[in-house]
């Protein structure tokens, strides 16, 4: 057998793994969210302009799609 970086058959699986949140996980989530909100209100953090907001993945994905529409990678440029 040759060593592989990944197992292709595992990557082809599209079944989502269902993981139920435990009570502890939900408590930690609430605690972390409250800490983030406190940091956002902290005057020192606003003075240093530290970004503690969660990532908006929908907006990020939209930017990626817009980028792919507007810009052509160099490998796709014609000879002209």
Short mmCIF file of C-alpha atoms in Angstrom, two decimals:
data_model
loop_
_atom_site.label_atom_id
_atom_site.label_comp_id
_atom_site.label_asym_id
_atom_site.label_seq_id
_atom_site.Cartn_x
_atom_site.Cartn_y
_atom_site.Cartn_z
CA UNK A 1 0.00 0.00 0.00
CA UNK A 2 1.18 3.49 -0.85
CA UNK A 3 0.68 6.28 1.67
CA UNK A 4 -2.05 8.76 0.71
CA UNK A 5 -2.76 12.26 1.93
CA UNK A 6 -6.47 11.52 2.03
CA UNK A 7 -8.91 8.72 1.43
CA UNK A 8 -10.94 9.56 -1.68
CA UNK A 9 -13.84 7.32 -0.68
CA UNK A 10 -14.28 9.27 2.55
CA UNK A 11 -14.37 12.59 0.71
CA UNK A 12 -17.05 11.33 -1.71
CA UNK A 13 -19.46 10.62 1.12
CA UNK A 14 -22.10 13.32 1.35
CA UNK A 15 -23.90 12.11 4.46
CA UNK A 16 -23.96 14.75 7.15
CA UNK A 17 -22.97 13.71 10.64
CA UNK A 18 -25.60 14.65 13.18
CA UNK A 19 -24.13 15.84 16.47
CA UNK A 20 -26.53 16.81 19.19
CA UNK A 21 -25.61 19.74 21.39
CA UNK A 22 -25.23 18.83 25.02
CA UNK A 23 -26.35 21.11 27.82
CA UNK A 24 -22.71 22.00 28.51
CA UNK A 25 -22.11 23.00 24.89
CA UNK A 26 -25.14 25.28 24.90
CA UNK A 27 -24.02 26.91 28.17
CA UNK A 28 -20.52 27.50 26.76
CA UNK A 29 -22.04 29.04 23.64
CA UNK A 30 -24.11 31.48 25.71
CA UNK A 31 -21.10 32.33 27.88
CA UNK A 32 -18.86 32.99 24.88
CA UNK A 33 -21.52 35.10 23.16
CA UNK A 34 -21.96 37.24 26.28
CA UNK A 35 -18.18 37.72 26.49
CA UNK A 36 -18.11 38.86 22.87
CA UNK A 37 -20.92 41.33 23.48
CA UNK A 38 -19.09 42.73 26.52
CA UNK A 39 -15.93 43.17 24.46
CA UNK A 40 -17.88 45.04 21.78
CA UNK A 41 -19.07 47.52 24.41
CA UNK A 42 -15.64 47.93 26.01
CA UNK A 43 -14.31 51.46 25.26
CA UNK A 44 -10.71 50.23 24.97
CA UNK A 45 -11.69 47.72 22.29
CA UNK A 46 -13.58 50.34 20.30
CA UNK A 47 -10.59 52.67 20.64
CA UNK A 48 -8.25 50.00 19.25
CA UNK A 49 -10.89 49.05 16.63
CA UNK A 50 -10.82 45.34 17.48
CA UNK A 51 -13.43 43.43 15.49
CA UNK A 52 -15.22 40.83 17.65
CA UNK A 53 -18.33 40.41 15.50
CA UNK A 54 -19.13 36.92 14.22
CA UNK A 55 -18.37 36.25 10.56
CA UNK A 56 -21.28 36.72 8.16
CA UNK A 57 -20.69 33.72 5.90
CA UNK A 58 -23.57 34.60 3.56
CA UNK A 59 -21.96 37.97 2.77
CA UNK A 60 -18.53 36.35 2.46
CA UNK A 61 -19.84 33.76 -0.01
CA UNK A 62 -21.56 36.52 -2.01
CA UNK A 63 -18.25 38.40 -2.24
CA UNK A 64 -16.56 35.26 -3.53
CA UNK A 65 -19.23 34.75 -6.18
CA UNK A 66 -18.99 38.41 -7.25
CA UNK A 67 -15.20 38.12 -7.45
CA UNK A 68 -15.44 35.02 -9.65
CA UNK A 69 -17.85 36.82 -12.01
CA UNK A 70 -15.80 40.02 -12.36
CA UNK A 71 -12.25 38.65 -12.54
CA UNK A 72 -10.79 36.06 -14.89
CA UNK A 73 -7.92 33.91 -13.59
CA UNK A 74 -4.70 34.20 -15.60
CA UNK A 75 -4.90 30.58 -16.70
CA UNK A 76 -8.14 31.34 -18.58
CA UNK A 77 -6.82 34.38 -20.47
CA UNK A 78 -6.65 34.06 -24.22
CA UNK A 79 -3.41 34.33 -26.20
CA UNK A 80 -4.51 37.71 -27.56
#
